[in-house]
PDB file of C-alpha atoms in Angstrom:
ATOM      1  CA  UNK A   1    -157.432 -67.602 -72.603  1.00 96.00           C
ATOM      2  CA  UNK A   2    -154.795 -69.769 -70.900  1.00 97.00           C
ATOM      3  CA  UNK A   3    -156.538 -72.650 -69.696  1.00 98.00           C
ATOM      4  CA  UNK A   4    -157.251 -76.480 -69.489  1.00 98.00           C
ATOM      5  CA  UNK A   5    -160.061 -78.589 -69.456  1.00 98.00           C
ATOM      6  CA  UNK A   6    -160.422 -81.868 -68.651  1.00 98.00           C
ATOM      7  CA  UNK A   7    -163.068 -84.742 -69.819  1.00 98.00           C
ATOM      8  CA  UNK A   8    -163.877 -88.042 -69.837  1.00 98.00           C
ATOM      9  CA  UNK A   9    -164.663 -88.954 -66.323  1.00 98.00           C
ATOM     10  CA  UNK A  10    -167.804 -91.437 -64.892  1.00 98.00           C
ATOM     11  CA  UNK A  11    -169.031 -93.449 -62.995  1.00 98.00           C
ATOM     12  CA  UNK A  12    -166.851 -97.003 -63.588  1.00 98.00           C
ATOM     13  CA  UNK A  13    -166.655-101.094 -62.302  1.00 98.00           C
ATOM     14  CA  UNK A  14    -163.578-102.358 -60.799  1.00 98.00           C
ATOM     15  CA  UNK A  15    -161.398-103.507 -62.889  1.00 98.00           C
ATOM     16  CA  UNK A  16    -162.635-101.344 -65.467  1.00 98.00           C
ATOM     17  CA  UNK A  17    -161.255 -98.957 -67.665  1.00 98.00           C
ATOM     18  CA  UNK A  18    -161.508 -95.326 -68.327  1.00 98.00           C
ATOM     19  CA  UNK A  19    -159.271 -92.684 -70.600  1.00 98.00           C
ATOM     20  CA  UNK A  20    -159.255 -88.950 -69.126  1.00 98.00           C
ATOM     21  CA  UNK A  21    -158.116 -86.101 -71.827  1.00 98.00           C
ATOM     22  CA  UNK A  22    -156.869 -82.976 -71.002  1.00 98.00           C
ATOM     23  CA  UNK A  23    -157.693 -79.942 -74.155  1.00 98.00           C
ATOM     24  CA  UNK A  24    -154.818 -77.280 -73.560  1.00 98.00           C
ATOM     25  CA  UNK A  25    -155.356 -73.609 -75.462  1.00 98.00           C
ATOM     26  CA  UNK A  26    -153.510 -70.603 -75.141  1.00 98.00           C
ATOM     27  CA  UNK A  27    -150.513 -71.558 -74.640  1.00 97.00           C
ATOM     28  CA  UNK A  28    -147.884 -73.394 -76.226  1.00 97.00           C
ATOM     29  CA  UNK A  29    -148.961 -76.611 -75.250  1.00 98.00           C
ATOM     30  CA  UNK A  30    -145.440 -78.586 -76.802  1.00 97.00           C
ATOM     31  CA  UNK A  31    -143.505 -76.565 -74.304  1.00 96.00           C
ATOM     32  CA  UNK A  32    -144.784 -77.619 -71.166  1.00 96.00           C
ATOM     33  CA  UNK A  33    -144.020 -80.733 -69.246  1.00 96.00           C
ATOM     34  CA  UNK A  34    -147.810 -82.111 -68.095  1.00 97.00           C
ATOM     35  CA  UNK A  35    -148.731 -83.859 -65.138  1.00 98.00           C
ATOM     36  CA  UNK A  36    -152.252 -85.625 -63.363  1.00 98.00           C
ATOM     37  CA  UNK A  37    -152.791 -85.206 -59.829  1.00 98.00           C
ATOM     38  CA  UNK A  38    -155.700 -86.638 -58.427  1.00 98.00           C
ATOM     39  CA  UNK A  39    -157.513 -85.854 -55.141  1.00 98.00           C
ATOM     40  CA  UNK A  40    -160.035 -88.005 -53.601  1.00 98.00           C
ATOM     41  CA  UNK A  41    -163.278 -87.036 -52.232  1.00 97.00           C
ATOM     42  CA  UNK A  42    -162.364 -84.996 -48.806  1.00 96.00           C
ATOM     43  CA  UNK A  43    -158.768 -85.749 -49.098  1.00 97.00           C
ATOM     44  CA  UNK A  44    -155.434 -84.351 -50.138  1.00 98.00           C
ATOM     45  CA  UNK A  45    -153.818 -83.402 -53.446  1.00 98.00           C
ATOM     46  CA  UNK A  46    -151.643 -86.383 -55.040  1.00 98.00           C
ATOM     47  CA  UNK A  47    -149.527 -86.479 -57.815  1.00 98.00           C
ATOM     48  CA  UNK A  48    -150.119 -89.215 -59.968  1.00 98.00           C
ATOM     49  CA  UNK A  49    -148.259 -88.500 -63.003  1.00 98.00           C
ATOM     50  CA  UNK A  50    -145.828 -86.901 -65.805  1.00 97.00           C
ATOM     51  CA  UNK A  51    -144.847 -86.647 -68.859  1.00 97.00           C
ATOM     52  CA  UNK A  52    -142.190 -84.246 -70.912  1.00 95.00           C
ATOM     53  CA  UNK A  53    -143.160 -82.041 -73.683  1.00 95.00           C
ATOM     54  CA  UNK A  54    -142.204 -84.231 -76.904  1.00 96.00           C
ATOM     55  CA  UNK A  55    -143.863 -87.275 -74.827  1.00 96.00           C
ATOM     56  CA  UNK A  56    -140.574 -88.920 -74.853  1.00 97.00           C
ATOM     57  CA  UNK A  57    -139.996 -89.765 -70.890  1.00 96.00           C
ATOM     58  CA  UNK A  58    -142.973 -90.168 -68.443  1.00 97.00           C
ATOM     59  CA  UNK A  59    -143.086 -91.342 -64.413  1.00 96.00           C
ATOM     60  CA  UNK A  60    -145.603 -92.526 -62.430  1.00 98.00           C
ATOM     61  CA  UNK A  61    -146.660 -92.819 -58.420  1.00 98.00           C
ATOM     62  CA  UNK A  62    -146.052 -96.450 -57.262  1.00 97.00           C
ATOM     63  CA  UNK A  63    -149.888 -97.010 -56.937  1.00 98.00           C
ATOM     64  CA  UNK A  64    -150.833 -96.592 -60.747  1.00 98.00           C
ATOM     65  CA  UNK A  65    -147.848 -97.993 -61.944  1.00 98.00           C
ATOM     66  CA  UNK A  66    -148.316-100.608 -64.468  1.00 98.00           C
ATOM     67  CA  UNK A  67    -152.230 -99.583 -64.446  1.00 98.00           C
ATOM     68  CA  UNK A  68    -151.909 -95.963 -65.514  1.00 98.00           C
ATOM     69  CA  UNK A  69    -150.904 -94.806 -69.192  1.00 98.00           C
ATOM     70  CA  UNK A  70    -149.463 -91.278 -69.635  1.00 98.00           C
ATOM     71  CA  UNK A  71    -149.755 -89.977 -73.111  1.00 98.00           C
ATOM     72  CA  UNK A  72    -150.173 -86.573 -75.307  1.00 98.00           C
ATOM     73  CA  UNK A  73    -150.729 -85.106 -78.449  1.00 98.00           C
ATOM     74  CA  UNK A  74    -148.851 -82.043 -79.252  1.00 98.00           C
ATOM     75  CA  UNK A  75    -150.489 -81.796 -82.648  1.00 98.00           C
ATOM     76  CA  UNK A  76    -153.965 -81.498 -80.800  1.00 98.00           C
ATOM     77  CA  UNK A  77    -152.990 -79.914 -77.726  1.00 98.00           C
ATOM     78  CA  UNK A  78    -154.215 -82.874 -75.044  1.00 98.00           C
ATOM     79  CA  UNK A  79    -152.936 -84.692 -72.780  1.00 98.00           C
ATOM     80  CA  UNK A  80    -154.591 -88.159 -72.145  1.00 98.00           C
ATOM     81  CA  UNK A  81    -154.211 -90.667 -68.992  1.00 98.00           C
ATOM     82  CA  UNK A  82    -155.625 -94.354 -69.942  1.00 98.00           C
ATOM     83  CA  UNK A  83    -156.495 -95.852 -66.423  1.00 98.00           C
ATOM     84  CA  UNK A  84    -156.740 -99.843 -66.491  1.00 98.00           C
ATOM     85  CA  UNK A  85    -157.896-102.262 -63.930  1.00 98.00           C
ATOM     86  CA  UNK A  86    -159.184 -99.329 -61.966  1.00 98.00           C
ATOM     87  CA  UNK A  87    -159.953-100.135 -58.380  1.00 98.00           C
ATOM     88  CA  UNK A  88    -162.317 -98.440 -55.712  1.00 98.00           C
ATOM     89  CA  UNK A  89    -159.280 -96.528 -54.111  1.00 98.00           C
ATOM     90  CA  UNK A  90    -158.954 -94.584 -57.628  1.00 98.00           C
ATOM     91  CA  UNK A  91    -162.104 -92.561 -57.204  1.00 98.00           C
ATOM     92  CA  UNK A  92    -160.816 -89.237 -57.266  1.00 98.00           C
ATOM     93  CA  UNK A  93    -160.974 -86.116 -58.824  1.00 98.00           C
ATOM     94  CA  UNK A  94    -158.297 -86.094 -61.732  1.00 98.00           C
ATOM     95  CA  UNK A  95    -156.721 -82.770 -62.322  1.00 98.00           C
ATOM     96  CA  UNK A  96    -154.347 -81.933 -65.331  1.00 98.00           C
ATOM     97  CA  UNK A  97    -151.954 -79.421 -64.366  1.00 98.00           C
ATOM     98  CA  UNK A  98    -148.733 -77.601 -66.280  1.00 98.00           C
ATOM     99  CA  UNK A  99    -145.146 -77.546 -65.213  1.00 96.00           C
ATOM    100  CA  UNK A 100    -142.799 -75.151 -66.675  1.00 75.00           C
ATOM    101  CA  UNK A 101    -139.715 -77.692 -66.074  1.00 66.00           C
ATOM    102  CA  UNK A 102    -139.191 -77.682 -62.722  1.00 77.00           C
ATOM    103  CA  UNK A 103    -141.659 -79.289 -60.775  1.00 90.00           C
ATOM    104  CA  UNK A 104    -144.339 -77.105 -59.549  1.00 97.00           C
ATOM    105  CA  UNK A 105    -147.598 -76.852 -61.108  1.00 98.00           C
ATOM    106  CA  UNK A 106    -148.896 -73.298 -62.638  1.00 97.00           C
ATOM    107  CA  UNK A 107    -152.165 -74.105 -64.273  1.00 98.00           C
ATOM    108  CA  UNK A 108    -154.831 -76.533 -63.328  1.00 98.00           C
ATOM    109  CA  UNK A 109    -157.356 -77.610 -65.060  1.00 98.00           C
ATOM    110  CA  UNK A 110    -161.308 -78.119 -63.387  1.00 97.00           C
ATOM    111  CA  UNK A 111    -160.837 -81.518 -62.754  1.00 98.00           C
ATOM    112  CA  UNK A 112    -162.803 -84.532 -63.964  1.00 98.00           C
ATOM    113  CA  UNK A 113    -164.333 -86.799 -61.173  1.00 98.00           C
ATOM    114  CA  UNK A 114    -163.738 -90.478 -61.739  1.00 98.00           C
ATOM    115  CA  UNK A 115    -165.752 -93.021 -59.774  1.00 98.00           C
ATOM    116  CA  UNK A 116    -165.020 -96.658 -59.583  1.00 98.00           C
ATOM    117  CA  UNK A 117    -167.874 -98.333 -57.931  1.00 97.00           C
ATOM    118  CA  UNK A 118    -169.818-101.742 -58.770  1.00 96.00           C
TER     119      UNK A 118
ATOM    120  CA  UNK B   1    -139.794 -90.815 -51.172  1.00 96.00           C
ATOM    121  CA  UNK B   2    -140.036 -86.860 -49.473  1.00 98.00           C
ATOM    122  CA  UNK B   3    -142.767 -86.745 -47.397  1.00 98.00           C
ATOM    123  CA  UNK B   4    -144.560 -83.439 -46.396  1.00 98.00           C
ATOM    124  CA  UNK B   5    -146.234 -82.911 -42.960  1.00 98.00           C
ATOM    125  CA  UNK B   6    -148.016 -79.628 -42.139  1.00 98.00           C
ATOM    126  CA  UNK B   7    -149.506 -78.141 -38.975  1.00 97.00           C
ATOM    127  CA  UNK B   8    -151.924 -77.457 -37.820  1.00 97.00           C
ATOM    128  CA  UNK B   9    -154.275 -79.325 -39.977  1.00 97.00           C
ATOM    129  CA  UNK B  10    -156.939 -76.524 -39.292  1.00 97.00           C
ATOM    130  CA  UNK B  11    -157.415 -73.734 -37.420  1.00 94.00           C
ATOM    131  CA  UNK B  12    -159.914 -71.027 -37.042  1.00 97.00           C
ATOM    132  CA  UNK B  13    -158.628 -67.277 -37.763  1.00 96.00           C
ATOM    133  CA  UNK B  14    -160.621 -63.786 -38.253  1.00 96.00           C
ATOM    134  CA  UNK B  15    -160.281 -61.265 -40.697  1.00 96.00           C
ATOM    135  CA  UNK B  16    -157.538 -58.832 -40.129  1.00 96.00           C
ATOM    136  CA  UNK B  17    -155.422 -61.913 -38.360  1.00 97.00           C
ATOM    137  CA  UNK B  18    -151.859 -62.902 -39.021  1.00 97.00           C
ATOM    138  CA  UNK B  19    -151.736 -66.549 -39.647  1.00 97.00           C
ATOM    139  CA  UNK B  20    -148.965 -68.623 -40.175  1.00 98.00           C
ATOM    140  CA  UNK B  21    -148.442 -72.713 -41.527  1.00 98.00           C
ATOM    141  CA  UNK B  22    -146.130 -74.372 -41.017  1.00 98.00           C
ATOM    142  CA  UNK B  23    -144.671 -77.492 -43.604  1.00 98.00           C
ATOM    143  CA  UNK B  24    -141.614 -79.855 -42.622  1.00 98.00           C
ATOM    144  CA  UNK B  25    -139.824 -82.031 -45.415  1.00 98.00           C
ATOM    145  CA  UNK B  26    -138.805 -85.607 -44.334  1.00 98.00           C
ATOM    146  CA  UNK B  27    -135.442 -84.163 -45.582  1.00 98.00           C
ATOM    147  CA  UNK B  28    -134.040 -81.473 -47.498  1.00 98.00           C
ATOM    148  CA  UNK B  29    -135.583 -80.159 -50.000  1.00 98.00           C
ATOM    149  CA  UNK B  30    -133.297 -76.948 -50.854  1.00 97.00           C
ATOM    150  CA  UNK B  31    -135.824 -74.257 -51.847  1.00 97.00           C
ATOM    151  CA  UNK B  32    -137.975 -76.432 -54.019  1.00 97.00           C
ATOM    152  CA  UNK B  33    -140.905 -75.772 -52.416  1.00 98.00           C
ATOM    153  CA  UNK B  34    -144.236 -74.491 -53.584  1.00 98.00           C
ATOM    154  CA  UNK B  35    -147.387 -73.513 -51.950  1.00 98.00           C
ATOM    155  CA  UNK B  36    -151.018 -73.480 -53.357  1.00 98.00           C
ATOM    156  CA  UNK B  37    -154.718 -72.501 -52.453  1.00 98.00           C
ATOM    157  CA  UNK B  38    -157.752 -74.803 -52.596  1.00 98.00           C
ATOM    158  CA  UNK B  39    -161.123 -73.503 -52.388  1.00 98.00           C
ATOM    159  CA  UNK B  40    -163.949 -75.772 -52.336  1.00 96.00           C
ATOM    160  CA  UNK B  41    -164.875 -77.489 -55.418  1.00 95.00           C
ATOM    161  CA  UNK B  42    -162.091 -75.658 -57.413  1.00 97.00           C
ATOM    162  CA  UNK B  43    -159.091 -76.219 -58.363  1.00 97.00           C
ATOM    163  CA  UNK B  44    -155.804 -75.599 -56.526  1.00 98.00           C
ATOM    164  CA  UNK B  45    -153.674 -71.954 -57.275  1.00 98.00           C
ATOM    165  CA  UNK B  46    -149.876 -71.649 -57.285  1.00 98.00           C
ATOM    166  CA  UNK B  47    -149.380 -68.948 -54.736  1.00 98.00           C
ATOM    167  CA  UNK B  48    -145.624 -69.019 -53.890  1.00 98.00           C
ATOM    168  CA  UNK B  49    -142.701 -71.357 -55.592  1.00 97.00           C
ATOM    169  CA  UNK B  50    -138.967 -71.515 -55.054  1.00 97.00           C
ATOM    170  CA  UNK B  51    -140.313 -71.465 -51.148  1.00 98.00           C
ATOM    171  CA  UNK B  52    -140.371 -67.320 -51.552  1.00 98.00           C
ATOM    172  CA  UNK B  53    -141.385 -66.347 -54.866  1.00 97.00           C
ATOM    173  CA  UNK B  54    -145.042 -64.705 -55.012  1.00 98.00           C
ATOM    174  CA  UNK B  55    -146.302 -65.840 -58.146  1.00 97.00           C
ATOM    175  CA  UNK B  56    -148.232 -63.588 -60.573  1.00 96.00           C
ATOM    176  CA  UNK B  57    -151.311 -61.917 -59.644  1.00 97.00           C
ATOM    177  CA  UNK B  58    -151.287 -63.408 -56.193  1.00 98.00           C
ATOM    178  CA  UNK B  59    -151.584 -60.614 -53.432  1.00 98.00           C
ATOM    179  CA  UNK B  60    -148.367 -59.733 -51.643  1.00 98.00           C
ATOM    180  CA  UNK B  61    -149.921 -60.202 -48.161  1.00 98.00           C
ATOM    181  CA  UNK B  62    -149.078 -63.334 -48.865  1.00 98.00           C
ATOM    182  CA  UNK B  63    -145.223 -64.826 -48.145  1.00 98.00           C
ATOM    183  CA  UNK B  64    -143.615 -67.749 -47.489  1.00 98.00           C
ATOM    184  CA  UNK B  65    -139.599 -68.702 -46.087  1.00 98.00           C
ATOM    185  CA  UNK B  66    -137.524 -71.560 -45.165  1.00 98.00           C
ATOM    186  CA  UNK B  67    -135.094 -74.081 -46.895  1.00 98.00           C
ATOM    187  CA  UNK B  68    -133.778 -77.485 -46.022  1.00 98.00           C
ATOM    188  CA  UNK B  69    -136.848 -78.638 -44.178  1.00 98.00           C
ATOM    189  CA  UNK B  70    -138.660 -76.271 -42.700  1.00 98.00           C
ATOM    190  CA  UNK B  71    -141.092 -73.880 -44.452  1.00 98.00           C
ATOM    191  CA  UNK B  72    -143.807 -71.301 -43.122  1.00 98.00           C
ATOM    192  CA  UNK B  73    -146.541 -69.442 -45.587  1.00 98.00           C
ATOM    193  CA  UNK B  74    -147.542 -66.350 -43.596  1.00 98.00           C
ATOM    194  CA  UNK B  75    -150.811 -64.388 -44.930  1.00 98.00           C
ATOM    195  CA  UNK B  76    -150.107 -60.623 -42.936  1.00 96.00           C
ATOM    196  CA  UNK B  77    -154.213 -59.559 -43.081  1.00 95.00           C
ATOM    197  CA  UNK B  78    -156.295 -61.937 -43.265  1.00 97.00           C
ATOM    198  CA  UNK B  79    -158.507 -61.836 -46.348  1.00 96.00           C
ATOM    199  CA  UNK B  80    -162.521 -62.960 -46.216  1.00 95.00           C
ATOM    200  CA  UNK B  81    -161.506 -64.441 -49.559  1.00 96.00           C
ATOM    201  CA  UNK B  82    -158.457 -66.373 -48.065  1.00 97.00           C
ATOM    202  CA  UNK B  83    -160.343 -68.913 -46.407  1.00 94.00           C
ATOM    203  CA  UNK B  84    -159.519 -71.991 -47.898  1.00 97.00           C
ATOM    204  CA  UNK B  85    -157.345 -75.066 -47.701  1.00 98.00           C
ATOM    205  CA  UNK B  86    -153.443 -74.730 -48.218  1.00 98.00           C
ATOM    206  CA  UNK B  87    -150.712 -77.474 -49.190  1.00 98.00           C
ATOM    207  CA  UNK B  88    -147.312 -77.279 -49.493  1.00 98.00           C
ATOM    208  CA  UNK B  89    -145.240 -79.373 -52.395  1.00 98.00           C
ATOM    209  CA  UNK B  90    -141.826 -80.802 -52.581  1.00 98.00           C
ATOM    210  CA  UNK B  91    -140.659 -80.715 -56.236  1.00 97.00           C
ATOM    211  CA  UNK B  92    -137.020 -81.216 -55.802  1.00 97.00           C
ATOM    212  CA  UNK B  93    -136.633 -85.228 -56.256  1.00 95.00           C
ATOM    213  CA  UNK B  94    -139.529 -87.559 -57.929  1.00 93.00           C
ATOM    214  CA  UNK B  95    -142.410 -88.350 -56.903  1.00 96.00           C
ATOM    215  CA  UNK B  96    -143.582 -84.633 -56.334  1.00 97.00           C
ATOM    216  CA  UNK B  97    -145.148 -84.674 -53.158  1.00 98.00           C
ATOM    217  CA  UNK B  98    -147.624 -83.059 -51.255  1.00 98.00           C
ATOM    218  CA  UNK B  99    -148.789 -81.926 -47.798  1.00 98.00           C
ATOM    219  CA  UNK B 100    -151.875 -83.336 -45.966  1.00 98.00           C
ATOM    220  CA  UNK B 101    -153.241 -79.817 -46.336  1.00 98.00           C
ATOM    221  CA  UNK B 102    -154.095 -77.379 -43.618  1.00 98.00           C
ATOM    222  CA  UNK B 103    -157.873 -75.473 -43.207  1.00 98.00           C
ATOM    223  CA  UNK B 104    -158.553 -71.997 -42.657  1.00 98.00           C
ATOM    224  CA  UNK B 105    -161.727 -71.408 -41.074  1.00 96.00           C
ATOM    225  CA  UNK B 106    -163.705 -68.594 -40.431  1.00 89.00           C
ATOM    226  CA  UNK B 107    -163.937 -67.749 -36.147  1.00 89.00           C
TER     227      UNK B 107
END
């Protein structure tokens, strides 16, 4: 089955840090540019962030940049974001999500709700 | 950066209804334009890309138009299982963007 499935969300402090991972199967993961978009509770869809199949260029939105971490591991088939200094306005649910090279996303993963909260 | 605006932000519709949203790029966007389904507590589903292509699986009741700024998604019958939240996305410059989303409610 084509899918992903994201982990490694919580309950957090500000200014704490947290590392999501994204498990890709059925496809062939090393193909795919990856993304994060995130979505806060009652809100809109965001995009957050990318990164190209052999991990070799990534981007981020303004308001993780320098926080944020993009990463993957085409050998294991994830896809990671490592979120630093994380702040209350990052609670969100974090979605993985597949683009085929242009820029729209055609598989999502569940999501993994993040909560950053002292 | 793009930025997306759609209207309305909600509306309420009954089954068998034509229904129409509308999305407007801050500027022009070509056809790079995607549209997706939310449903509460899931995750979002491509429905349409390239402002007019029905993706895969997804019901051809279903269409979208426009290019340059202005883009509509049009559902012909409305669908008990079609009420949900819709966005539109802008993928043809960096940062992708998004609209604020618009709600389909049951009348």
């Amino acid at each position: 089955e084509v899918q992903l499935v994201e982990s490694g969300g919580g309950l957090v402090q500000p200014g704490g840090s947290l590392r999501l991972s994204c498990a890709a199967s059925g496809f062939t993961f090393s193909s795919y540019w990856m993304h994060w978009v995130r979505q806060a509770p009652g809100k809109g869809l965001v995009w957050v962030s990318r990164i190209n199949s052999d991990g070799s260029s990534t981007s981020y939105a303004d308001s993780v940049k320098g926080r944020f971490t993009i990463s993957r591991d085409n050998a294991k088939n994830t896809l990671y974001l490592q979120m630093n200094s994380l702040r209350a306005e990052d609670t969100a649910v974090y979605y993985c999500a597949r683009s085929g090279g242009y820029g729209y996303f055609d598989l999502w993963g569940r999501g993994t709700l993040v909560t950053v909260s002292s | 950066a793009i930025r997306m605006t759609q209207s309305p932000s909600s509306f309420s519709a009954s089954t068998g209804d034509r229904v129409t949203i509308t999305c407007r790029a801050s500027q022009g966007i070509s056809s790079y334009l995607a549209w997706y389904q939310q449903k509460p507590g899931k995750a979002p589903k491509l429905l349409i890309y390239a402002a007019s292509t029905l993706q895969s699986g997804v019901p051809s009741r279903f269409s979208g138009s426009g290019s340059g700024t202005d883009f509509t998604l049009t559902i012909s019958c409305l669908q008990s299982e079609d009420f949900a939240t819709y966005y539109c996305q802008q993928y043809y410059s960096y940062p992708p963007a998004f609209g604020g989303g618009t709600k389909v409610e049951i009348k």
